[in-house]
Amino acid sequence: MSRMRAILDRINDVESTILKIEQAQSGTPTLATELSLRSLEGRRENLTAELSEITRTGLIDVCDYKIIPDSLHSYAISAVTAALHDFQDLVSIVFASLVSGPRRSAKISADVAQKTEFGFGFAYSGSLGVVLTIPNDRLIGGMESELDRAVSEVFALLRIRNSKAVNEAATRLGVPVVKKLHHWTKTHSQYGMSADIKWTREEEIRDRVVAQSREMELIYKLIEESDKRISDPIELTGELVAWSVPRRTFVLTFPDSPPISGHWSKTFNGQAQRKVPSRYRARLTKETLVRYGDGDIETWTLDELIDMVDTD
């Protein structure tokens, strides 16, 4: 790994020198400048070949993340770092979804974080390119590893073109994946940054996605238009602390969680007298409006209330 780091640092130095020479040019380059650039480009090719051999023997894959601006303005550091951070998070969350099922939370285990953590390789000129490295399993017959599948899924998310695909992704991979996709594509769009991302092994491009900033805009706006409702029946035991017959409302409190308030369901039997405060077992329906581009909205409906005194 130390040898790879040394080569990556040399490539980074070469790229920096090339960029400085190109930026210092004014008008037609001199013969000396052209010869210097050719020499540096040859050096870069040799180092890249060495890197390819090291990644082959070290079972390491490379992700080439190129950001292409829509204008000649400089890059906003906050936008570049946010985009790379979102990409890392998205690969990790999708990986966890493929391993253990659709995610209900964006939190990942230490094991998943370790298996999906990209290392910085080097940056290069020509728009803004960042080369990332990561260890990856080699399976018999060239089959895809779990990491390969996760990256392919992330690339596929950038090809979403309708609300149906948004909701299918949320069902298959989990709502946190779609929320992270929303933040990632919105950052690219609002800062006018297109992306050309390649997943390579040795010198082979195994997968690639190119997304224009306007395509990123389409995706994040589709996500914002694809909110959906989820209904979950839940049974809880708590203390009834507020009860209004005219308004058909209730409030339940619990020792270790926030209180719940809401309305009676249409079929709820409100004729029986209720003691306040008193302990009850409640059968409720939790309605969640999942807003992919914003915070979710929860509402509670009371379906049945059972006095715990009668059941003790």
mmCIF file of C-alpha atoms in Angstrom:
data_model
loop_
_atom_site.group_PDB
_atom_site.id
_atom_site.type_symbol
_atom_site.label_atom_id
_atom_site.label_comp_id
_atom_site.label_asym_id
_atom_site.label_seq_id
_atom_site.Cartn_x
_atom_site.Cartn_y
_atom_site.Cartn_z
ATOM 1 C CA MET A 1 0.000 0.000 0.000
ATOM 2 C CA SER A 2 2.913 2.373 0.731
ATOM 3 C CA ARG A 3 4.220 1.828 -2.811
ATOM 4 C CA MET A 4 0.818 2.681 -4.245
ATOM 5 C CA ARG A 5 0.675 5.823 -2.101
ATOM 6 C CA ALA A 6 4.092 6.857 -3.400
ATOM 7 C CA ILE A 7 2.987 6.420 -7.025
ATOM 8 C CA LEU A 8 -0.274 8.278 -6.390
ATOM 9 C CA ASP A 9 1.701 11.164 -4.897
ATOM 10 C CA ARG A 10 4.004 11.237 -7.932
ATOM 11 C CA ILE A 11 1.031 11.277 -10.296
ATOM 12 C CA ASN A 12 -0.471 14.106 -8.269
ATOM 13 C CA ASP A 13 2.811 16.058 -8.520
ATOM 14 C CA VAL A 14 2.929 15.533 -12.288
ATOM 15 C CA GLU A 15 -0.695 16.650 -12.667
ATOM 16 C CA SER A 16 -0.006 19.762 -10.579
ATOM 17 C CA THR A 17 3.032 20.643 -12.691
ATOM 18 C CA ILE A 18 1.091 20.180 -15.936
ATOM 19 C CA LEU A 19 -1.678 22.422 -14.616
ATOM 20 C CA LYS A 20 0.776 25.158 -13.605
ATOM 21 C CA ILE A 21 2.443 25.118 -17.033
ATOM 22 C CA GLU A 22 -0.920 25.259 -18.818
ATOM 23 C CA GLN A 23 -2.134 28.122 -16.631
ATOM 24 C CA ALA A 24 1.104 30.071 -17.188
ATOM 25 C CA GLN A 25 0.755 29.894 -20.966
ATOM 26 C CA SER A 26 -0.267 33.022 -22.825
ATOM 27 C CA GLY A 27 -0.835 32.604 -26.526
ATOM 28 C CA THR A 28 0.980 29.975 -28.589
ATOM 29 C CA PRO A 29 3.171 27.708 -26.409
ATOM 30 C CA THR A 30 6.912 27.782 -27.028
ATOM 31 C CA LEU A 31 8.849 24.738 -28.190
ATOM 32 C CA ALA A 32 10.349 24.397 -24.713
ATOM 33 C CA THR A 33 6.874 24.391 -23.163
ATOM 34 C CA GLU A 34 5.622 21.760 -25.608
ATOM 35 C CA LEU A 35 8.627 19.536 -24.896
ATOM 36 C CA SER A 36 8.109 19.910 -21.140
ATOM 37 C CA LEU A 37 4.442 18.971 -21.442
ATOM 38 C CA ARG A 38 5.235 15.941 -23.613
ATOM 39 C CA SER A 39 7.811 14.777 -21.101
ATOM 40 C CA LEU A 40 5.376 15.186 -18.223
ATOM 41 C CA GLU A 41 2.594 13.410 -20.111
ATOM 42 C CA GLY A 42 4.953 10.517 -20.839
ATOM 43 C CA ARG A 43 5.870 10.392 -17.164
ATOM 44 C CA ARG A 44 2.180 10.347 -16.269
ATOM 45 C CA GLU A 45 1.525 7.435 -18.636
ATOM 46 C CA ASN A 46 4.359 5.406 -17.107
ATOM 47 C CA LEU A 47 3.159 6.098 -13.567
ATOM 48 C CA THR A 48 -0.414 5.232 -14.542
ATOM 49 C CA ALA A 49 0.793 1.894 -15.927
ATOM 50 C CA GLU A 50 2.606 1.217 -12.637
ATOM 51 C CA LEU A 51 -0.543 2.119 -10.724
ATOM 52 C CA SER A 52 -2.579 -0.283 -12.854
ATOM 53 C CA GLU A 53 -0.214 -3.140 -12.004
ATOM 54 C CA ILE A 54 -0.305 -2.345 -8.280
ATOM 55 C CA THR A 55 -4.102 -2.191 -8.205
ATOM 56 C CA ARG A 56 -4.228 -5.529 -10.045
ATOM 57 C CA THR A 57 -1.975 -7.342 -7.595
ATOM 58 C CA GLY A 58 -3.407 -5.502 -4.572
ATOM 59 C CA LEU A 59 -7.057 -6.212 -5.522
ATOM 60 C CA ILE A 60 -7.827 -2.504 -5.633
ATOM 61 C CA ASP A 61 -10.358 -0.752 -7.858
ATOM 62 C CA VAL A 62 -10.369 2.873 -8.946
ATOM 63 C CA CYS A 63 -13.221 5.362 -9.192
ATOM 64 C CA ASP A 64 -12.550 8.323 -11.466
ATOM 65 C CA TYR A 65 -14.949 11.141 -10.476
ATOM 66 C CA LYS A 66 -14.776 14.012 -12.969
ATOM 67 C CA ILE A 67 -16.715 17.228 -12.332
ATOM 68 C CA ILE A 68 -17.452 19.347 -15.398
ATOM 69 C CA PRO A 69 -18.634 22.941 -14.826
ATOM 70 C CA ASP A 70 -21.381 24.497 -16.925
ATOM 71 C CA SER A 71 -19.481 27.798 -16.989
ATOM 72 C CA LEU A 72 -15.929 29.067 -16.664
ATOM 73 C CA HIS A 73 -16.447 30.152 -13.060
ATOM 74 C CA SER A 74 -14.264 28.555 -10.390
ATOM 75 C CA TYR A 75 -15.517 25.608 -8.361
ATOM 76 C CA ALA A 76 -17.124 26.201 -4.978
ATOM 77 C CA ILE A 77 -15.178 24.121 -2.459
ATOM 78 C CA SER A 78 -18.350 23.517 -0.443
ATOM 79 C CA ALA A 79 -20.098 22.101 -3.527
ATOM 80 C CA VAL A 80 -17.220 19.812 -4.541
ATOM 81 C CA THR A 81 -16.747 18.408 -1.040
ATOM 82 C CA ALA A 82 -20.517 17.992 -0.557
ATOM 83 C CA ALA A 83 -20.835 16.111 -3.865
ATOM 84 C CA LEU A 84 -17.973 13.735 -3.029
ATOM 85 C CA HIS A 85 -19.288 13.229 0.504
ATOM 86 C CA ASP A 86 -22.785 12.420 -0.805
ATOM 87 C CA PHE A 87 -21.336 9.974 -3.333
ATOM 88 C CA GLN A 88 -19.428 8.181 -0.571
ATOM 89 C CA ASP A 89 -22.531 8.053 1.645
ATOM 90 C CA LEU A 90 -24.717 6.820 -1.193
ATOM 91 C CA VAL A 91 -22.378 3.942 -2.068
ATOM 92 C CA SER A 92 -22.231 2.931 1.611
ATOM 93 C CA ILE A 93 -26.002 3.057 2.176
ATOM 94 C CA VAL A 94 -26.764 1.199 -1.070
ATOM 95 C CA PHE A 95 -24.153 -1.436 -0.159
ATOM 96 C CA ALA A 96 -25.866 -1.930 3.220
ATOM 97 C CA SER A 97 -29.252 -2.209 1.485
ATOM 98 C CA LEU A 98 -28.012 -4.908 -0.874
ATOM 99 C CA VAL A 99 -26.485 -6.874 1.999
ATOM 100 C CA SER A 100 -29.269 -6.650 4.584
ATOM 101 C CA GLY A 101 -32.371 -5.275 2.865
ATOM 102 C CA PRO A 102 -33.972 -1.837 2.334
ATOM 103 C CA ARG A 103 -32.673 0.759 4.771
ATOM 104 C CA ARG A 104 -34.930 2.486 7.272
ATOM 105 C CA SER A 105 -32.049 4.630 8.499
ATOM 106 C CA ALA A 106 -29.013 6.229 6.857
ATOM 107 C CA LYS A 107 -26.814 4.913 9.669
ATOM 108 C CA ILE A 108 -24.436 2.135 8.666
ATOM 109 C CA SER A 109 -22.367 -0.327 10.657
ATOM 110 C CA ALA A 110 -18.632 0.041 11.200
ATOM 111 C CA ASP A 111 -18.124 -3.038 9.015
ATOM 112 C CA VAL A 112 -20.012 -1.511 6.072
ATOM 113 C CA ALA A 113 -18.176 1.798 6.527
ATOM 114 C CA GLN A 114 -14.828 -0.013 6.408
ATOM 115 C CA LYS A 115 -15.740 -2.048 3.311
ATOM 116 C CA THR A 116 -17.008 0.960 1.348
ATOM 117 C CA GLU A 117 -14.566 3.696 2.341
ATOM 118 C CA PHE A 118 -12.825 5.336 -0.615
ATOM 119 C CA GLY A 119 -9.270 6.578 -0.297
ATOM 120 C CA PHE A 120 -8.049 9.729 -2.040
ATOM 121 C CA GLY A 121 -5.735 8.926 -4.918
ATOM 122 C CA PHE A 122 -4.967 12.159 -6.728
ATOM 123 C CA ALA A 123 -6.608 15.078 -8.514
ATOM 124 C CA TYR A 124 -6.028 16.026 -12.127
ATOM 125 C CA SER A 125 -6.709 18.947 -14.437
ATOM 126 C CA GLY A 126 -9.076 19.102 -17.382
ATOM 127 C CA SER A 127 -12.243 20.210 -15.589
ATOM 128 C CA LEU A 128 -11.751 18.746 -12.091
ATOM 129 C CA GLY A 129 -10.998 15.078 -11.693
ATOM 130 C CA VAL A 130 -10.576 13.167 -8.459
ATOM 131 C CA VAL A 131 -9.292 9.601 -8.472
ATOM 132 C CA LEU A 132 -10.465 7.441 -5.567
ATOM 133 C CA THR A 133 -9.189 3.984 -4.624
ATOM 134 C CA ILE A 134 -10.806 1.127 -2.731
ATOM 135 C CA PRO A 135 -10.044 -2.569 -2.062
ATOM 136 C CA ASN A 136 -12.495 -4.892 -3.802
ATOM 137 C CA ASP A 137 -12.972 -8.660 -3.870
ATOM 138 C CA ARG A 138 -12.167 -10.641 -7.009
ATOM 139 C CA LEU A 139 -14.728 -13.379 -7.606
ATOM 140 C CA ILE A 140 -14.426 -16.463 -9.794
ATOM 141 C CA GLY A 141 -15.469 -15.912 -13.394
ATOM 142 C CA GLY A 142 -15.383 -12.140 -13.076
ATOM 143 C CA MET A 143 -18.661 -12.091 -11.154
ATOM 144 C CA GLU A 144 -19.677 -8.821 -9.514
ATOM 145 C CA SER A 145 -18.755 -8.313 -5.879
ATOM 146 C CA GLU A 146 -21.138 -6.651 -3.423
ATOM 147 C CA LEU A 147 -19.196 -3.418 -3.891
ATOM 148 C CA ASP A 148 -19.455 -3.695 -7.700
ATOM 149 C CA ARG A 149 -23.217 -4.109 -7.377
ATOM 150 C CA ALA A 150 -23.492 -1.136 -5.024
ATOM 151 C CA VAL A 151 -21.608 1.159 -7.406
ATOM 152 C CA SER A 152 -23.700 -0.077 -10.359
ATOM 153 C CA GLU A 153 -26.874 0.661 -8.390
ATOM 154 C CA VAL A 154 -25.653 4.189 -7.614
ATOM 155 C CA PHE A 155 -24.867 4.775 -11.287
ATOM 156 C CA ALA A 156 -28.335 3.460 -12.212
ATOM 157 C CA LEU A 157 -29.932 5.982 -9.838
ATOM 158 C CA LEU A 158 -28.526 8.760 -12.039
ATOM 159 C CA ARG A 159 -30.563 7.336 -14.929
ATOM 160 C CA ILE A 160 -33.928 7.743 -13.163
ATOM 161 C CA ARG A 161 -36.376 9.577 -15.404
ATOM 162 C CA ASN A 162 -39.841 9.180 -13.793
ATOM 163 C CA SER A 163 -41.613 9.084 -10.422
ATOM 164 C CA LYS A 164 -42.292 5.362 -10.722
ATOM 165 C CA ALA A 165 -38.549 4.687 -10.767
ATOM 166 C CA VAL A 166 -38.090 6.944 -7.719
ATOM 167 C CA ASN A 167 -40.645 4.989 -5.680
ATOM 168 C CA GLU A 168 -39.262 1.653 -6.886
ATOM 169 C CA ALA A 169 -35.807 2.690 -5.663
ATOM 170 C CA ALA A 170 -37.272 3.719 -2.300
ATOM 171 C CA THR A 171 -39.032 0.358 -1.960
ATOM 172 C CA ARG A 172 -36.085 -1.755 -3.088
ATOM 173 C CA LEU A 173 -33.208 0.130 -1.433
ATOM 174 C CA GLY A 174 -34.899 2.236 1.242
ATOM 175 C CA VAL A 175 -36.071 5.821 1.669
ATOM 176 C CA PRO A 176 -32.653 7.035 3.001
ATOM 177 C CA VAL A 177 -31.108 6.139 -0.371
ATOM 178 C CA VAL A 178 -33.577 8.354 -2.246
ATOM 179 C CA LYS A 179 -33.109 11.198 0.241
ATOM 180 C CA LYS A 180 -29.337 11.049 -0.184
ATOM 181 C CA LEU A 181 -29.758 10.909 -3.980
ATOM 182 C CA HIS A 182 -31.896 14.055 -3.735
ATOM 183 C CA HIS A 183 -29.183 15.959 -1.853
ATOM 184 C CA TRP A 184 -26.413 14.747 -4.180
ATOM 185 C CA THR A 185 -28.165 15.639 -7.438
ATOM 186 C CA LYS A 186 -29.453 18.959 -6.074
ATOM 187 C CA THR A 187 -25.904 19.990 -5.146
ATOM 188 C CA HIS A 188 -24.632 19.167 -8.642
ATOM 189 C CA SER A 189 -27.549 20.957 -10.300
ATOM 190 C CA GLN A 190 -27.573 24.136 -8.236
ATOM 191 C CA TYR A 191 -23.826 24.634 -8.624
ATOM 192 C CA GLY A 192 -23.885 23.847 -12.356
ATOM 193 C CA MET A 193 -21.690 20.746 -12.124
ATOM 194 C CA SER A 194 -22.061 17.804 -14.488
ATOM 195 C CA ALA A 195 -20.399 14.488 -13.619
ATOM 196 C CA ASP A 196 -18.520 11.794 -15.521
ATOM 197 C CA ILE A 197 -17.840 8.878 -13.153
ATOM 198 C CA LYS A 198 -15.945 5.720 -14.127
ATOM 199 C CA TRP A 199 -15.526 2.501 -12.161
ATOM 200 C CA THR A 200 -12.312 0.852 -13.340
ATOM 201 C CA ARG A 201 -10.305 -2.259 -12.625
ATOM 202 C CA GLU A 202 -6.724 -2.188 -13.857
ATOM 203 C CA GLU A 203 -7.290 -0.437 -17.209
ATOM 204 C CA GLU A 204 -10.797 -1.777 -17.856
ATOM 205 C CA ILE A 205 -13.809 0.525 -17.415
ATOM 206 C CA ARG A 206 -16.322 -1.779 -15.726
ATOM 207 C CA ASP A 207 -19.091 0.812 -15.424
ATOM 208 C CA ARG A 208 -19.603 4.464 -16.255
ATOM 209 C CA VAL A 209 -22.243 7.140 -15.908
ATOM 210 C CA VAL A 210 -22.338 10.636 -17.377
ATOM 211 C CA ALA A 211 -24.939 13.015 -15.937
ATOM 212 C CA GLN A 212 -25.406 16.593 -17.083
ATOM 213 C CA SER A 213 -26.382 19.161 -14.452
ATOM 214 C CA ARG A 214 -29.796 19.555 -16.118
ATOM 215 C CA GLU A 215 -30.304 15.782 -15.773
ATOM 216 C CA MET A 216 -29.390 16.094 -12.101
ATOM 217 C CA GLU A 217 -32.040 18.816 -11.830
ATOM 218 C CA LEU A 218 -34.640 16.523 -13.389
ATOM 219 C CA ILE A 219 -33.835 13.798 -10.848
ATOM 220 C CA TYR A 220 -34.021 15.919 -7.706
ATOM 221 C CA LYS A 221 -37.241 17.598 -8.858
ATOM 222 C CA LEU A 222 -38.771 14.209 -9.677
ATOM 223 C CA ILE A 223 -37.866 13.088 -6.170
ATOM 224 C CA GLU A 224 -39.585 16.134 -4.664
ATOM 225 C CA GLU A 225 -42.719 15.324 -6.679
ATOM 226 C CA SER A 226 -42.741 11.648 -5.667
ATOM 227 C CA ASP A 227 -43.766 11.882 -2.000
ATOM 228 C CA LYS A 228 -45.737 8.859 -0.791
ATOM 229 C CA ARG A 229 -47.822 7.773 2.200
ATOM 230 C CA ILE A 230 -47.048 4.770 4.399
ATOM 231 C CA SER A 231 -49.582 3.336 6.860
ATOM 232 C CA ASP A 232 -48.432 1.199 9.811
ATOM 233 C CA PRO A 233 -50.641 -0.408 12.500
ATOM 234 C CA ILE A 234 -48.949 -0.047 15.912
ATOM 235 C CA GLU A 235 -49.879 -1.188 19.423
ATOM 236 C CA LEU A 236 -48.442 0.723 22.397
ATOM 237 C CA THR A 237 -48.994 0.954 26.139
ATOM 238 C CA GLY A 238 -48.874 4.406 27.688
ATOM 239 C CA GLU A 239 -50.598 6.933 29.915
ATOM 240 C CA LEU A 240 -53.593 8.833 28.587
ATOM 241 C CA VAL A 241 -53.051 12.445 29.717
ATOM 242 C CA ALA A 242 -55.499 14.340 27.478
ATOM 243 C CA TRP A 243 -58.897 13.356 26.061
ATOM 244 C CA SER A 244 -61.385 15.561 24.178
ATOM 245 C CA VAL A 245 -64.758 14.167 23.136
ATOM 246 C CA PRO A 246 -65.871 17.273 21.156
ATOM 247 C CA ARG A 247 -62.617 17.410 19.165
ATOM 248 C CA ARG A 248 -62.140 13.606 19.133
ATOM 249 C CA THR A 249 -58.483 13.989 20.139
ATOM 250 C CA PHE A 250 -56.079 12.262 22.540
ATOM 251 C CA VAL A 251 -52.561 12.507 23.982
ATOM 252 C CA LEU A 252 -50.551 9.502 25.205
ATOM 253 C CA THR A 253 -47.225 9.720 27.040
ATOM 254 C CA PHE A 254 -44.490 7.117 27.506
ATOM 255 C CA PRO A 255 -41.540 6.820 29.917
ATOM 256 C CA ASP A 256 -38.804 6.525 27.290
ATOM 257 C CA SER A 257 -40.205 8.102 24.125
ATOM 258 C CA PRO A 258 -41.940 11.309 22.983
ATOM 259 C CA PRO A 259 -45.709 11.700 23.504
ATOM 260 C CA ILE A 260 -48.180 10.840 20.757
ATOM 261 C CA SER A 261 -51.202 12.961 19.908
ATOM 262 C CA GLY A 262 -53.841 12.630 17.237
ATOM 263 C CA HIS A 263 -57.507 12.028 16.434
ATOM 264 C CA TRP A 264 -59.886 9.122 16.867
ATOM 265 C CA SER A 265 -60.501 7.004 13.796
ATOM 266 C CA LYS A 266 -63.937 7.116 12.156
ATOM 267 C CA THR A 267 -64.773 3.695 13.606
ATOM 268 C CA PHE A 268 -63.497 4.417 17.128
ATOM 269 C CA ASN A 269 -66.047 3.821 19.899
ATOM 270 C CA GLY A 270 -66.024 7.058 21.874
ATOM 271 C CA GLN A 271 -69.055 6.315 24.063
ATOM 272 C CA ALA A 272 -67.110 4.643 26.868
ATOM 273 C CA GLN A 273 -65.818 6.899 29.647
ATOM 274 C CA ARG A 274 -62.035 7.371 29.895
ATOM 275 C CA LYS A 275 -59.985 8.244 32.960
ATOM 276 C CA VAL A 276 -57.330 10.943 32.675
ATOM 277 C CA PRO A 277 -54.621 10.314 33.624
ATOM 278 C CA SER A 278 -54.738 6.537 33.384
ATOM 279 C CA ARG A 279 -52.794 3.695 31.782
ATOM 280 C CA TYR A 280 -54.118 2.192 28.539
ATOM 281 C CA ARG A 281 -53.083 -0.097 25.726
ATOM 282 C CA ALA A 282 -53.727 1.679 22.427
ATOM 283 C CA ARG A 283 -54.105 0.290 18.938
ATOM 284 C CA LEU A 284 -53.124 3.065 16.546
ATOM 285 C CA THR A 285 -52.463 3.737 12.885
ATOM 286 C CA LYS A 286 -49.348 5.731 12.069
ATOM 287 C CA GLU A 287 -49.602 7.574 8.748
ATOM 288 C CA THR A 288 -46.281 8.842 7.400
ATOM 289 C CA LEU A 289 -46.039 11.252 4.499
ATOM 290 C CA VAL A 290 -42.562 10.475 3.194
ATOM 291 C CA ARG A 291 -41.137 13.659 1.706
ATOM 292 C CA TYR A 292 -37.921 12.664 -0.029
ATOM 293 C CA GLY A 293 -36.707 16.238 -0.363
ATOM 294 C CA ASP A 294 -37.700 17.362 3.139
ATOM 295 C CA GLY A 295 -38.640 16.090 6.594
ATOM 296 C CA ASP A 296 -41.380 13.458 6.901
ATOM 297 C CA ILE A 297 -44.802 14.263 8.393
ATOM 298 C CA GLU A 298 -46.388 11.790 10.833
ATOM 299 C CA THR A 299 -50.039 11.659 11.928
ATOM 300 C CA TRP A 300 -51.598 9.274 14.459
ATOM 301 C CA THR A 301 -55.116 7.844 14.507
ATOM 302 C CA LEU A 302 -56.559 6.012 17.513
ATOM 303 C CA ASP A 303 -58.388 2.806 16.550
ATOM 304 C CA GLU A 304 -58.940 1.171 19.958
ATOM 305 C CA LEU A 305 -58.211 1.970 23.611
ATOM 306 C CA ILE A 306 -58.049 -0.785 26.235
ATOM 307 C CA ASP A 307 -58.022 0.051 29.957
ATOM 308 C CA MET A 308 -55.031 -1.719 31.518
ATOM 309 C CA VAL A 309 -56.881 -1.971 34.846
ATOM 310 C CA ASP A 310 -59.400 -4.298 33.198
ATOM 311 C CA THR A 311 -56.649 -6.542 31.808
ATOM 312 C CA ASP A 312 -54.380 -6.752 34.891
#
